[in-house]
PDB file of C-alpha atoms in Angstrom:
ATOM      1  CA  UNK O 135       9.858  -9.014  -3.869  1.00  0.00           C
ATOM      2  CA  UNK O 136      10.473  -9.007  -7.604  1.00  0.00           C
ATOM      3  CA  UNK O 137      12.711  -6.192  -8.818  1.00  0.00           C
ATOM      4  CA  UNK O 138      10.781  -3.354 -10.440  1.00  0.00           C
ATOM      5  CA  UNK O 139      11.769  -2.610 -14.013  1.00  0.00           C
ATOM      6  CA  UNK O 140       8.504  -1.676 -15.709  1.00  0.00           C
ATOM      7  CA  UNK O 141       5.399   0.001 -14.349  1.00  0.00           C
ATOM      8  CA  UNK O 142       1.943   0.561 -15.752  1.00  0.00           C
ATOM      9  CA  UNK O 143      -0.017   3.747 -15.089  1.00  0.00           C
ATOM     10  CA  UNK O 144      -3.727   4.347 -15.592  1.00  0.00           C
ATOM     11  CA  UNK O 145      -6.577   6.675 -14.690  1.00  0.00           C
ATOM     12  CA  UNK O 146      -9.934   5.167 -13.888  1.00  0.00           C
ATOM     13  CA  UNK O 147     -13.438   6.229 -12.921  1.00  0.00           C
ATOM     14  CA  UNK O 148     -14.508   9.857 -13.111  1.00  0.00           C
ATOM     15  CA  UNK O 149     -11.900  12.303 -14.410  1.00  0.00           C
ATOM     16  CA  UNK O 150     -10.480  14.897 -12.038  1.00  0.00           C
ATOM     17  CA  UNK O 151      -8.348  17.989 -12.686  1.00  0.00           C
ATOM     18  CA  UNK O 152      -4.751  17.199 -11.761  1.00  0.00           C
ATOM     19  CA  UNK O 153      -4.760  13.642 -13.057  1.00  0.00           C
ATOM     20  CA  UNK O 154      -2.411  14.696 -15.851  1.00  0.00           C
ATOM     21  CA  UNK O 155      -0.018  16.215 -13.328  1.00  0.00           C
ATOM     22  CA  UNK O 156      -0.008  12.855 -11.516  1.00  0.00           C
ATOM     23  CA  UNK O 157       0.611  10.923 -14.749  1.00  0.00           C
ATOM     24  CA  UNK O 158       3.461  13.307 -15.554  1.00  0.00           C
ATOM     25  CA  UNK O 159       5.019  12.924 -12.113  1.00  0.00           C
ATOM     26  CA  UNK O 160       4.787   9.128 -12.111  1.00  0.00           C
ATOM     27  CA  UNK O 161       6.227   8.916 -15.626  1.00  0.00           C
ATOM     28  CA  UNK O 162       9.194  11.192 -14.999  1.00  0.00           C
ATOM     29  CA  UNK O 163       9.954   9.856 -11.513  1.00  0.00           C
ATOM     30  CA  UNK O 164       9.941   6.284 -12.845  1.00  0.00           C
ATOM     31  CA  UNK O 165      12.179   7.138 -15.813  1.00  0.00           C
ATOM     32  CA  UNK O 166      14.485   8.972 -13.391  1.00  0.00           C
ATOM     33  CA  UNK O 167      14.883   5.613 -11.615  1.00  0.00           C
ATOM     34  CA  UNK O 168      15.678   3.883 -14.897  1.00  0.00           C
ATOM     35  CA  UNK O 169      12.298   2.148 -15.184  1.00  0.00           C
ATOM     36  CA  UNK O 170      10.072   1.880 -18.222  1.00  0.00           C
ATOM     37  CA  UNK O 171       6.564   3.317 -18.107  1.00  0.00           C
ATOM     38  CA  UNK O 172       3.616   1.766 -19.918  1.00  0.00           C
ATOM     39  CA  UNK O 173       0.597   4.026 -20.270  1.00  0.00           C
ATOM     40  CA  UNK O 174      -2.728   2.197 -20.107  1.00  0.00           C
ATOM     41  CA  UNK O 175      -5.517   4.017 -21.912  1.00  0.00           C
ATOM     42  CA  UNK O 176      -9.198   3.944 -20.879  1.00  0.00           C
ATOM     43  CA  UNK O 177      -8.606   2.450 -17.442  1.00  0.00           C
ATOM     44  CA  UNK O 178      -9.433  -1.181 -16.765  1.00  0.00           C
ATOM     45  CA  UNK O 179     -11.174  -1.434 -20.130  1.00  0.00           C
ATOM     46  CA  UNK O 180      -7.947  -0.488 -21.900  1.00  0.00           C
ATOM     47  CA  UNK O 181      -5.957  -2.964 -19.826  1.00  0.00           C
ATOM     48  CA  UNK O 182      -8.339  -5.742 -20.844  1.00  0.00           C
ATOM     49  CA  UNK O 183      -8.127  -4.806 -24.530  1.00  0.00           C
ATOM     50  CA  UNK O 184      -4.375  -4.097 -24.584  1.00  0.00           C
ATOM     51  CA  UNK O 185      -4.691  -0.371 -25.242  1.00  0.00           C
ATOM     52  CA  UNK O 186      -1.158   0.173 -23.904  1.00  0.00           C
ATOM     53  CA  UNK O 187       1.915   2.023 -25.123  1.00  0.00           C
ATOM     54  CA  UNK O 188       5.289   2.962 -23.681  1.00  0.00           C
ATOM     55  CA  UNK O 189       5.717   6.544 -22.485  1.00  0.00           C
ATOM     56  CA  UNK O 190       8.806   8.753 -22.576  1.00  0.00           C
ATOM     57  CA  UNK O 191       9.407  12.010 -20.735  1.00  0.00           C
ATOM     58  CA  UNK O 192       8.248  13.820 -23.878  1.00  0.00           C
ATOM     59  CA  UNK O 193       4.929  11.952 -23.751  1.00  0.00           C
ATOM     60  CA  UNK O 194       3.917  14.031 -20.736  1.00  0.00           C
ATOM     61  CA  UNK O 195       5.318  17.395 -21.850  1.00  0.00           C
ATOM     62  CA  UNK O 196       2.883  20.325 -21.600  1.00  0.00           C
ATOM     63  CA  UNK O 197       0.286  18.261 -19.747  1.00  0.00           C
ATOM     64  CA  UNK O 198       0.492  19.595 -16.185  1.00  0.00           C
ATOM     65  CA  UNK O 199      -1.885  22.462 -16.981  1.00  0.00           C
ATOM     66  CA  UNK O 200      -4.500  20.355 -18.763  1.00  0.00           C
ATOM     67  CA  UNK O 201      -7.763  19.215 -17.230  1.00  0.00           C
ATOM     68  CA  UNK O 202      -9.253  15.770 -17.729  1.00  0.00           C
ATOM     69  CA  UNK O 203      -6.891  12.874 -18.367  1.00  0.00           C
ATOM     70  CA  UNK O 204      -4.648  12.281 -21.369  1.00  0.00           C
ATOM     71  CA  UNK O 205      -4.993   8.550 -20.716  1.00  0.00           C
ATOM     72  CA  UNK O 206      -8.783   8.732 -21.030  1.00  0.00           C
ATOM     73  CA  UNK O 207     -11.027   6.837 -18.666  1.00  0.00           C
ATOM     74  CA  UNK O 208     -13.930   4.429 -18.971  1.00  0.00           C
ATOM     75  CA  UNK O 209     -16.215   2.253 -16.895  1.00  0.00           C
ATOM     76  CA  UNK O 210     -15.584  -1.466 -17.360  1.00  0.00           C
ATOM     77  CA  UNK O 211     -18.279  -4.036 -16.679  1.00  0.00           C
ATOM     78  CA  UNK O 212     -15.982  -6.756 -17.988  1.00  0.00           C
ATOM     79  CA  UNK O 213     -13.359  -6.057 -15.324  1.00  0.00           C
ATOM     80  CA  UNK O 214     -15.928  -6.933 -12.666  1.00  0.00           C
ATOM     81  CA  UNK O 215     -15.788 -10.544 -13.860  1.00  0.00           C
ATOM     82  CA  UNK O 216     -12.976 -13.046 -13.146  1.00  0.00           C
ATOM     83  CA  UNK O 217     -12.597 -13.555 -16.891  1.00  0.00           C
ATOM     84  CA  UNK O 218     -12.115  -9.822 -17.453  1.00  0.00           C
ATOM     85  CA  UNK O 219      -9.497  -9.570 -14.739  1.00  0.00           C
ATOM     86  CA  UNK O 220      -7.675 -12.574 -16.223  1.00  0.00           C
ATOM     87  CA  UNK O 221      -7.465 -10.756 -19.573  1.00  0.00           C
ATOM     88  CA  UNK O 222      -6.144  -7.687 -17.787  1.00  0.00           C
ATOM     89  CA  UNK O 223      -3.486  -9.718 -16.006  1.00  0.00           C
ATOM     90  CA  UNK O 224      -2.464 -11.455 -19.237  1.00  0.00           C
ATOM     91  CA  UNK O 225      -1.754  -8.052 -20.779  1.00  0.00           C
ATOM     92  CA  UNK O 226       0.217  -7.028 -17.693  1.00  0.00           C
ATOM     93  CA  UNK O 227       2.384 -10.091 -18.244  1.00  0.00           C
ATOM     94  CA  UNK O 228       2.592  -9.466 -21.999  1.00  0.00           C
ATOM     95  CA  UNK O 229       4.218  -6.079 -21.446  1.00  0.00           C
ATOM     96  CA  UNK O 230       6.362  -7.225 -18.531  1.00  0.00           C
ATOM     97  CA  UNK O 231       4.676  -4.797 -16.131  1.00  0.00           C
ATOM     98  CA  UNK O 232       5.935  -5.381 -12.592  1.00  0.00           C
ATOM     99  CA  UNK O 233       3.656  -2.946 -10.737  1.00  0.00           C
ATOM    100  CA  UNK O 234       0.518  -0.959 -11.415  1.00  0.00           C
ATOM    101  CA  UNK O 235      -0.134   2.696 -10.543  1.00  0.00           C
ATOM    102  CA  UNK O 236      -3.855   3.503 -10.424  1.00  0.00           C
ATOM    103  CA  UNK O 237      -5.133   7.088 -10.212  1.00  0.00           C
ATOM    104  CA  UNK O 238      -8.792   7.200  -9.282  1.00  0.00           C
ATOM    105  CA  UNK O 239     -11.480   7.112  -6.654  1.00  0.00           C
ATOM    106  CA  UNK O 240     -13.106   4.507  -4.464  1.00  0.00           C
ATOM    107  CA  UNK O 241     -14.230   2.119  -7.211  1.00  0.00           C
ATOM    108  CA  UNK O 242     -10.947   2.342  -9.088  1.00  0.00           C
ATOM    109  CA  UNK O 243      -8.883   1.511  -6.015  1.00  0.00           C
ATOM    110  CA  UNK O 244     -11.268  -1.309  -5.096  1.00  0.00           C
ATOM    111  CA  UNK O 245     -10.644  -2.825  -8.531  1.00  0.00           C
ATOM    112  CA  UNK O 246      -6.900  -2.422  -8.070  1.00  0.00           C
ATOM    113  CA  UNK O 247      -7.035  -4.208  -4.744  1.00  0.00           C
ATOM    114  CA  UNK O 248      -9.011  -7.108  -6.191  1.00  0.00           C
ATOM    115  CA  UNK O 249      -6.551  -7.573  -9.044  1.00  0.00           C
ATOM    116  CA  UNK O 250      -3.612  -7.355  -6.630  1.00  0.00           C
ATOM    117  CA  UNK O 251      -5.066 -10.020  -4.349  1.00  0.00           C
ATOM    118  CA  UNK O 252      -5.943 -12.367  -7.212  1.00  0.00           C
ATOM    119  CA  UNK O 253      -2.631 -12.160  -9.044  1.00  0.00           C
ATOM    120  CA  UNK O 254      -0.126 -10.978  -6.439  1.00  0.00           C
ATOM    121  CA  UNK O 255       0.923  -7.874  -8.339  1.00  0.00           C
ATOM    122  CA  UNK O 256       2.069  -4.730  -6.485  1.00  0.00           C
ATOM    123  CA  UNK O 257      -0.449  -1.926  -6.792  1.00  0.00           C
ATOM    124  CA  UNK O 258      -0.075   1.686  -5.686  1.00  0.00           C
ATOM    125  CA  UNK O 259      -3.152   3.924  -5.642  1.00  0.00           C
ATOM    126  CA  UNK O 260      -3.279   7.700  -5.989  1.00  0.00           C
ATOM    127  CA  UNK O 261      -6.460   9.416  -4.767  1.00  0.00           C
ATOM    128  CA  UNK O 262      -7.939  11.071  -7.849  1.00  0.00           C
ATOM    129  CA  UNK O 263     -11.518  12.230  -7.269  1.00  0.00           C
ATOM    130  CA  UNK O 264     -13.242  15.584  -6.889  1.00  0.00           C
ATOM    131  CA  UNK O 265     -15.388  14.123  -4.068  1.00  0.00           C
ATOM    132  CA  UNK O 266     -12.526  14.091  -1.513  1.00  0.00           C
ATOM    133  CA  UNK O 267     -14.096  10.979   0.016  1.00  0.00           C
ATOM    134  CA  UNK O 268     -11.099   8.641   0.368  1.00  0.00           C
ATOM    135  CA  UNK O 269     -10.077   7.880   3.930  1.00  0.00           C
ATOM    136  CA  UNK O 270      -6.523   8.613   5.056  1.00  0.00           C
ATOM    137  CA  UNK O 271      -5.773  11.665   2.949  1.00  0.00           C
ATOM    138  CA  UNK O 272      -6.658  15.271   3.737  1.00  0.00           C
ATOM    139  CA  UNK O 273      -7.237  16.056   0.083  1.00  0.00           C
ATOM    140  CA  UNK O 274      -7.711  14.181  -3.169  1.00  0.00           C
ATOM    141  CA  UNK O 275      -6.475  15.186  -6.613  1.00  0.00           C
ATOM    142  CA  UNK O 276      -9.110  17.396  -8.260  1.00  0.00           C
ATOM    143  CA  UNK O 277     -10.994  18.406  -5.128  1.00  0.00           C
ATOM    144  CA  UNK O 278      -9.481  21.884  -4.817  1.00  0.00           C
ATOM    145  CA  UNK O 279     -10.125  22.688  -8.473  1.00  0.00           C
ATOM    146  CA  UNK O 280     -13.740  21.521  -8.265  1.00  0.00           C
ATOM    147  CA  UNK O 281     -14.220  23.565  -5.102  1.00  0.00           C
ATOM    148  CA  UNK O 282     -12.962  26.709  -6.843  1.00  0.00           C
ATOM    149  CA  UNK O 283     -15.181  26.015  -9.857  1.00  0.00           C
ATOM    150  CA  UNK O 284     -18.256  25.705  -7.642  1.00  0.00           C
ATOM    151  CA  UNK O 285     -17.463  28.920  -5.771  1.00  0.00           C
ATOM    152  CA  UNK O 286     -17.079  30.805  -9.058  1.00  0.00           C
ATOM    153  CA  UNK O 287     -20.486  29.531 -10.218  1.00  0.00           C
ATOM    154  CA  UNK O 288     -22.200  30.319  -6.909  1.00  0.00           C
ATOM    155  CA  UNK O 289     -20.806  33.857  -6.976  1.00  0.00           C
ATOM    156  CA  UNK O 290     -22.597  34.365 -10.293  1.00  0.00           C
ATOM    157  CA  UNK O 291     -25.797  32.718  -9.088  1.00  0.00           C
ATOM    158  CA  UNK O 292     -25.758  35.082  -6.109  1.00  0.00           C
ATOM    159  CA  UNK O 293     -26.177  38.043  -8.480  1.00  0.00           C
ATOM    160  CA  UNK O 294     -29.470  36.792  -9.894  1.00  0.00           C
ATOM    161  CA  UNK O 295     -30.682  35.426  -6.539  1.00  0.00           C
ATOM    162  CA  UNK O 296     -30.266  38.895  -5.027  1.00  0.00           C
ATOM    163  CA  UNK O 297     -31.850  40.639  -8.001  1.00  0.00           C
ATOM    164  CA  UNK O 298     -35.000  38.510  -7.812  1.00  0.00           C
ATOM    165  CA  UNK O 299     -35.295  37.804  -4.060  1.00  0.00           C
ATOM    166  CA  UNK O 300     -34.989  34.071  -4.555  1.00  0.00           C
ATOM    167  CA  UNK O 301     -33.852  30.992  -2.716  1.00  0.00           C
ATOM    168  CA  UNK O 302     -31.439  29.061  -4.922  1.00  0.00           C
ATOM    169  CA  UNK O 303     -30.727  25.408  -4.266  1.00  0.00           C
ATOM    170  CA  UNK O 304     -27.405  24.644  -5.940  1.00  0.00           C
ATOM    171  CA  UNK O 305     -26.652  20.953  -6.369  1.00  0.00           C
ATOM    172  CA  UNK O 306     -23.037  19.805  -6.387  1.00  0.00           C
ATOM    173  CA  UNK O 307     -21.329  16.445  -6.754  1.00  0.00           C
ATOM    174  CA  UNK O 308     -19.900  14.373  -3.931  1.00  0.00           C
ATOM    175  CA  UNK O 309     -21.999  11.175  -3.830  1.00  0.00           C
ATOM    176  CA  UNK O 310     -22.124  10.195  -0.145  1.00  0.00           C
ATOM    177  CA  UNK O 311     -19.668  12.905   0.905  1.00  0.00           C
ATOM    178  CA  UNK O 312     -20.508  16.530   1.656  1.00  0.00           C
ATOM    179  CA  UNK O 313     -17.024  18.047   1.453  1.00  0.00           C
ATOM    180  CA  UNK O 314     -17.733  19.960  -1.761  1.00  0.00           C
ATOM    181  CA  UNK O 315     -21.098  21.268  -0.573  1.00  0.00           C
ATOM    182  CA  UNK O 316     -19.945  22.234   2.924  1.00  0.00           C
ATOM    183  CA  UNK O 317     -16.717  23.975   1.990  1.00  0.00           C
ATOM    184  CA  UNK O 318     -18.062  25.718  -1.101  1.00  0.00           C
ATOM    185  CA  UNK O 319     -20.949  27.016   1.032  1.00  0.00           C
ATOM    186  CA  UNK O 320     -18.480  28.578   3.456  1.00  0.00           C
ATOM    187  CA  UNK O 321     -16.275  29.979   0.678  1.00  0.00           C
ATOM    188  CA  UNK O 322     -19.194  31.438  -1.273  1.00  0.00           C
ATOM    189  CA  UNK O 323     -20.972  32.905   1.746  1.00  0.00           C
ATOM    190  CA  UNK O 324     -24.000  30.653   1.277  1.00  0.00           C
ATOM    191  CA  UNK O 325     -26.711  30.465   3.917  1.00  0.00           C
ATOM    192  CA  UNK O 326     -26.699  26.696   4.332  1.00  0.00           C
ATOM    193  CA  UNK O 327     -25.393  23.366   3.128  1.00  0.00           C
ATOM    194  CA  UNK O 328     -27.438  20.179   3.126  1.00  0.00           C
ATOM    195  CA  UNK O 329     -25.029  17.261   3.319  1.00  0.00           C
ATOM    196  CA  UNK O 330     -25.255  13.502   3.981  1.00  0.00           C
ATOM    197  CA  UNK O 331     -22.989  13.688   7.039  1.00  0.00           C
ATOM    198  CA  UNK O 332     -25.343  16.038   8.881  1.00  0.00           C
ATOM    199  CA  UNK O 333     -27.948  13.295   9.197  1.00  0.00           C
ATOM    200  CA  UNK O 334     -29.203  14.067  12.681  1.00  0.00           C
ATOM    201  CA  UNK O 335     -32.831  13.973  13.689  1.00  0.00           C
ATOM    202  CA  UNK O 336     -33.026  17.663  12.804  1.00  0.00           C
ATOM    203  CA  UNK O 337     -34.716  18.354   9.478  1.00  0.00           C
ATOM    204  CA  UNK O 338     -31.966  20.274   7.655  1.00  0.00           C
ATOM    205  CA  UNK O 339     -34.447  22.116   5.441  1.00  0.00           C
ATOM    206  CA  UNK O 340     -36.725  23.124   8.316  1.00  0.00           C
ATOM    207  CA  UNK O 341     -33.690  24.211  10.310  1.00  0.00           C
ATOM    208  CA  UNK O 342     -32.509  26.386   7.420  1.00  0.00           C
ATOM    209  CA  UNK O 343     -35.930  27.957   6.911  1.00  0.00           C
ATOM    210  CA  UNK O 344     -36.216  28.579  10.624  1.00  0.00           C
ATOM    211  CA  UNK O 345     -32.905  30.380  11.031  1.00  0.00           C
ATOM    212  CA  UNK O 346     -31.801  31.470   7.569  1.00  0.00           C
ATOM    213  CA  UNK O 347     -34.696  33.476   6.185  1.00  0.00           C
ATOM    214  CA  UNK O 348     -35.044  36.897   7.753  1.00  0.00           C
ATOM    215  CA  UNK O 349     -36.833  40.065   6.771  1.00  0.00           C
ATOM    216  CA  UNK O 350     -33.471  41.668   6.111  1.00  0.00           C
ATOM    217  CA  UNK O 351     -32.340  38.818   3.901  1.00  0.00           C
ATOM    218  CA  UNK O 352     -34.543  38.373   0.870  1.00  0.00           C
ATOM    219  CA  UNK O 353     -32.324  35.940  -1.049  1.00  0.00           C
ATOM    220  CA  UNK O 354     -30.537  32.808   0.048  1.00  0.00           C
ATOM    221  CA  UNK O 355     -28.274  30.174  -1.465  1.00  0.00           C
ATOM    222  CA  UNK O 356     -28.210  26.600  -0.224  1.00  0.00           C
ATOM    223  CA  UNK O 357     -25.585  24.108  -1.389  1.00  0.00           C
ATOM    224  CA  UNK O 358     -26.953  20.581  -1.656  1.00  0.00           C
ATOM    225  CA  UNK O 359     -25.129  17.291  -2.144  1.00  0.00           C
ATOM    226  CA  UNK O 360     -26.474  15.273  -5.058  1.00  0.00           C
ATOM    227  CA  UNK O 361     -27.611  12.361  -2.851  1.00  0.00           C
ATOM    228  CA  UNK O 362     -31.271  11.486  -2.099  1.00  0.00           C
ATOM    229  CA  UNK O 363     -32.921  13.569  -4.783  1.00  0.00           C
ATOM    230  CA  UNK O 364     -30.549  16.481  -4.419  1.00  0.00           C
ATOM    231  CA  UNK O 365     -31.630  20.056  -5.036  1.00  0.00           C
ATOM    232  CA  UNK O 366     -34.852  19.152  -6.870  1.00  0.00           C
ATOM    233  CA  UNK O 367     -36.102  17.273  -3.818  1.00  0.00           C
ATOM    234  CA  UNK O 368     -35.583  20.194  -1.457  1.00  0.00           C
ATOM    235  CA  UNK O 369     -36.925  22.767  -3.898  1.00  0.00           C
ATOM    236  CA  UNK O 370     -40.108  20.744  -4.272  1.00  0.00           C
ATOM    237  CA  UNK O 371     -40.452  20.554  -0.495  1.00  0.00           C
ATOM    238  CA  UNK O 372     -40.182  24.333  -0.211  1.00  0.00           C
ATOM    239  CA  UNK O 373     -42.820  24.805  -2.915  1.00  0.00           C
ATOM    240  CA  UNK O 374     -45.169  22.488  -1.048  1.00  0.00           C
ATOM    241  CA  UNK O 375     -44.378  23.414   2.565  1.00  0.00           C
ATOM    242  CA  UNK O 376     -43.325  27.079   2.246  1.00  0.00           C
ATOM    243  CA  UNK O 377     -45.130  28.381  -0.865  1.00  0.00           C
ATOM    244  CA  UNK O 378     -44.426  32.003   0.078  1.00  0.00           C
ATOM    245  CA  UNK O 379     -40.821  31.622  -1.124  1.00  0.00           C
ATOM    246  CA  UNK O 380     -39.628  31.946  -4.714  1.00  0.00           C
ATOM    247  CA  UNK O 381     -37.420  28.907  -5.328  1.00  0.00           C
ATOM    248  CA  UNK O 382     -35.011  28.086  -8.141  1.00  0.00           C
ATOM    249  CA  UNK O 383     -32.649  25.176  -8.744  1.00  0.00           C
ATOM    250  CA  UNK O 384     -29.218  25.081 -10.369  1.00  0.00           C
ATOM    251  CA  UNK O 385     -27.556  21.713 -10.942  1.00  0.00           C
ATOM    252  CA  UNK O 386     -23.902  22.316 -11.726  1.00  0.00           C
ATOM    253  CA  UNK O 387     -23.290  18.819 -13.070  1.00  0.00           C
ATOM    254  CA  UNK O 388     -20.160  17.881 -14.971  1.00  0.00           C
ATOM    255  CA  UNK O 389     -18.759  21.381 -15.303  1.00  0.00           C
ATOM    256  CA  UNK O 390     -17.403  20.702 -11.792  1.00  0.00           C
ATOM    257  CA  UNK O 391     -15.014  18.124 -13.265  1.00  0.00           C
ATOM    258  CA  UNK O 392     -13.551  20.332 -15.958  1.00  0.00           C
ATOM    259  CA  UNK O 393     -11.042  23.130 -16.210  1.00  0.00           C
ATOM    260  CA  UNK O 394      -7.366  23.653 -15.589  1.00  0.00           C
ATOM    261  CA  UNK O 395      -6.187  22.300 -12.237  1.00  0.00           C
ATOM    262  CA  UNK O 396      -5.364  24.834  -9.552  1.00  0.00           C
ATOM    263  CA  UNK O 397      -1.798  25.285  -8.377  1.00  0.00           C
ATOM    264  CA  UNK O 398      -2.666  23.293  -5.246  1.00  0.00           C
ATOM    265  CA  UNK O 399      -3.903  20.309  -7.272  1.00  0.00           C
ATOM    266  CA  UNK O 400      -0.857  20.434  -9.562  1.00  0.00           C
ATOM    267  CA  UNK O 401       1.490  20.426  -6.570  1.00  0.00           C
ATOM    268  CA  UNK O 402      -0.479  17.731  -4.736  1.00  0.00           C
ATOM    269  CA  UNK O 403      -0.570  15.471  -7.801  1.00  0.00           C
ATOM    270  CA  UNK O 404       3.140  16.005  -8.434  1.00  0.00           C
ATOM    271  CA  UNK O 405       4.036  15.151  -4.842  1.00  0.00           C
ATOM    272  CA  UNK O 406       1.837  12.057  -4.799  1.00  0.00           C
ATOM    273  CA  UNK O 407       3.192  10.897  -8.158  1.00  0.00           C
ATOM    274  CA  UNK O 408       6.809  11.092  -7.013  1.00  0.00           C
ATOM    275  CA  UNK O 409       5.859   9.535  -3.653  1.00  0.00           C
ATOM    276  CA  UNK O 410       4.203   6.587  -5.407  1.00  0.00           C
ATOM    277  CA  UNK O 411       7.508   5.707  -7.078  1.00  0.00           C
ATOM    278  CA  UNK O 412       9.321   6.091  -3.746  1.00  0.00           C
ATOM    279  CA  UNK O 413       6.755   3.729  -2.208  1.00  0.00           C
ATOM    280  CA  UNK O 414       7.536   1.080  -4.821  1.00  0.00           C
ATOM    281  CA  UNK O 415      11.264   1.486  -4.196  1.00  0.00           C
ATOM    282  CA  UNK O 416      10.605   0.853  -0.509  1.00  0.00           C
ATOM    283  CA  UNK O 417       8.738  -2.369  -1.291  1.00  0.00           C
ATOM    284  CA  UNK O 418       5.282  -0.993  -0.535  1.00  0.00           C
ATOM    285  CA  UNK O 419       2.296  -2.639  -2.203  1.00  0.00           C
ATOM    286  CA  UNK O 420      -1.476  -2.407  -2.115  1.00  0.00           C
ATOM    287  CA  UNK O 421      -1.369   1.043  -0.528  1.00  0.00           C
ATOM    288  CA  UNK O 422      -2.741   4.456  -1.409  1.00  0.00           C
ATOM    289  CA  UNK O 423      -0.363   7.394  -1.248  1.00  0.00           C
ATOM    290  CA  UNK O 424      -2.016  10.299   0.539  1.00  0.00           C
ATOM    291  CA  UNK O 425      -1.338  13.602   2.260  1.00  0.00           C
ATOM    292  CA  UNK O 426      -1.863  14.192   5.981  1.00  0.00           C
ATOM    293  CA  UNK O 427      -0.899  17.440   7.712  1.00  0.00           C
ATOM    294  CA  UNK O 428       1.132  18.279   4.584  1.00  0.00           C
ATOM    295  CA  UNK O 429       3.152  15.052   4.907  1.00  0.00           C
ATOM    296  CA  UNK O 430       3.113  12.044   2.580  1.00  0.00           C
ATOM    297  CA  UNK O 431       1.436   8.989   4.128  1.00  0.00           C
ATOM    298  CA  UNK O 432       0.829   5.409   3.036  1.00  0.00           C
ATOM    299  CA  UNK O 433      -2.664   4.045   3.656  1.00  0.00           C
ATOM    300  CA  UNK O 434      -3.678   0.426   2.997  1.00  0.00           C
ATOM    301  CA  UNK O 435      -6.112   0.462   0.083  1.00  0.00           C
ATOM    302  CA  UNK O 436      -8.481  -1.686   2.121  1.00  0.00           C
ATOM    303  CA  UNK O 437      -8.758   1.118   4.703  1.00  0.00           C
ATOM    304  CA  UNK O 438      -8.891   3.940   2.161  1.00  0.00           C
ATOM    305  CA  UNK O 439     -11.945   2.485   0.427  1.00  0.00           C
ATOM    306  CA  UNK O 440     -13.831   0.935   3.348  1.00  0.00           C
ATOM    307  CA  UNK O 441     -13.618   3.506   6.139  1.00  0.00           C
ATOM    308  CA  UNK O 442     -15.912   6.511   5.851  1.00  0.00           C
ATOM    309  CA  UNK O 443     -13.965   9.760   5.829  1.00  0.00           C
ATOM    310  CA  UNK O 444     -15.398  12.012   8.540  1.00  0.00           C
ATOM    311  CA  UNK O 445     -16.233  15.621   7.858  1.00  0.00           C
ATOM    312  CA  UNK O 446     -14.963  18.189  10.333  1.00  0.00           C
ATOM    313  CA  UNK O 447     -18.007  19.086  12.443  1.00  0.00           C
ATOM    314  CA  UNK O 448     -16.464  22.492  13.094  1.00  0.00           C
ATOM    315  CA  UNK O 449     -17.163  23.372   9.464  1.00  0.00           C
ATOM    316  CA  UNK O 450     -20.889  22.897  10.034  1.00  0.00           C
ATOM    317  CA  UNK O 451     -20.701  25.167  13.074  1.00  0.00           C
ATOM    318  CA  UNK O 452     -18.737  27.809  11.150  1.00  0.00           C
ATOM    319  CA  UNK O 453     -21.376  27.976   8.416  1.00  0.00           C
ATOM    320  CA  UNK O 454     -24.206  28.144  10.953  1.00  0.00           C
ATOM    321  CA  UNK O 455     -22.603  31.075  12.749  1.00  0.00           C
ATOM    322  CA  UNK O 456     -21.710  33.000   9.588  1.00  0.00           C
ATOM    323  CA  UNK O 457     -25.099  32.586   7.920  1.00  0.00           C
ATOM    324  CA  UNK O 458     -26.990  34.809  10.381  1.00  0.00           C
TER     325      UNK O 458
END
């Protein structure tokens, strides 16, 4: 394997709190090893258009507490084409970059894998997504912060739900994964969570109405994953099928992505950033650095992006029991 002297670091896809802590850790751990660090702005789009500059330790000072990503992020249609990836690789060669560190979610790591296979360049992925949907890691960078943000919002929604005897359907992000909805429902004391993983023959809405609405409980909060029409879909069903209930919808949207990262996300991102440099030193390539049982693990990117991450069924049982 070619000796590592220079690395490139980028964030891609949706931003997640803690990405800056990961950038900081990668930058300082690489410089500690005597390597140069090239910061790639605006993800794959910036790599294609040579939006790249060298970072020093001072470049990442006072960034660990900041939300978003100092490297910016962007979607890139051009990178999906062979011609776009060739431009990206040409700029990798131009700057003498020997390995690429990619902080992002499923799509970002899929792009990294494709570039690595086409041009035989070492790629290390760091799981940066609030959805927590990457296989092989217990938690992803940004998930804990988003979870805390949702709980804070639901606590406030609870006040008005109780005051007006309403059912609130609160829609959260997560795409095909229900980790945010399920865990925020437990943490906020919600009555139910409607998630993609609980796709049994049981109608989740009918089940909730059947067990969750009691004479002694005039208000209820249901967390809903954004998939399949999200909260609006279920609210409309209640209006049509159970018109006796007063229903409201709150879609939290992009506020879930923002804010200062929690201590957990800062520590996780810092550990994964340092571990990604250690992985390169060991000759690892085309892997995602994750956390399992509080230990650093290496997961092939192909597995991280292709295998569905299972939700703990015990969590569904916990919420069912506590919502009586």
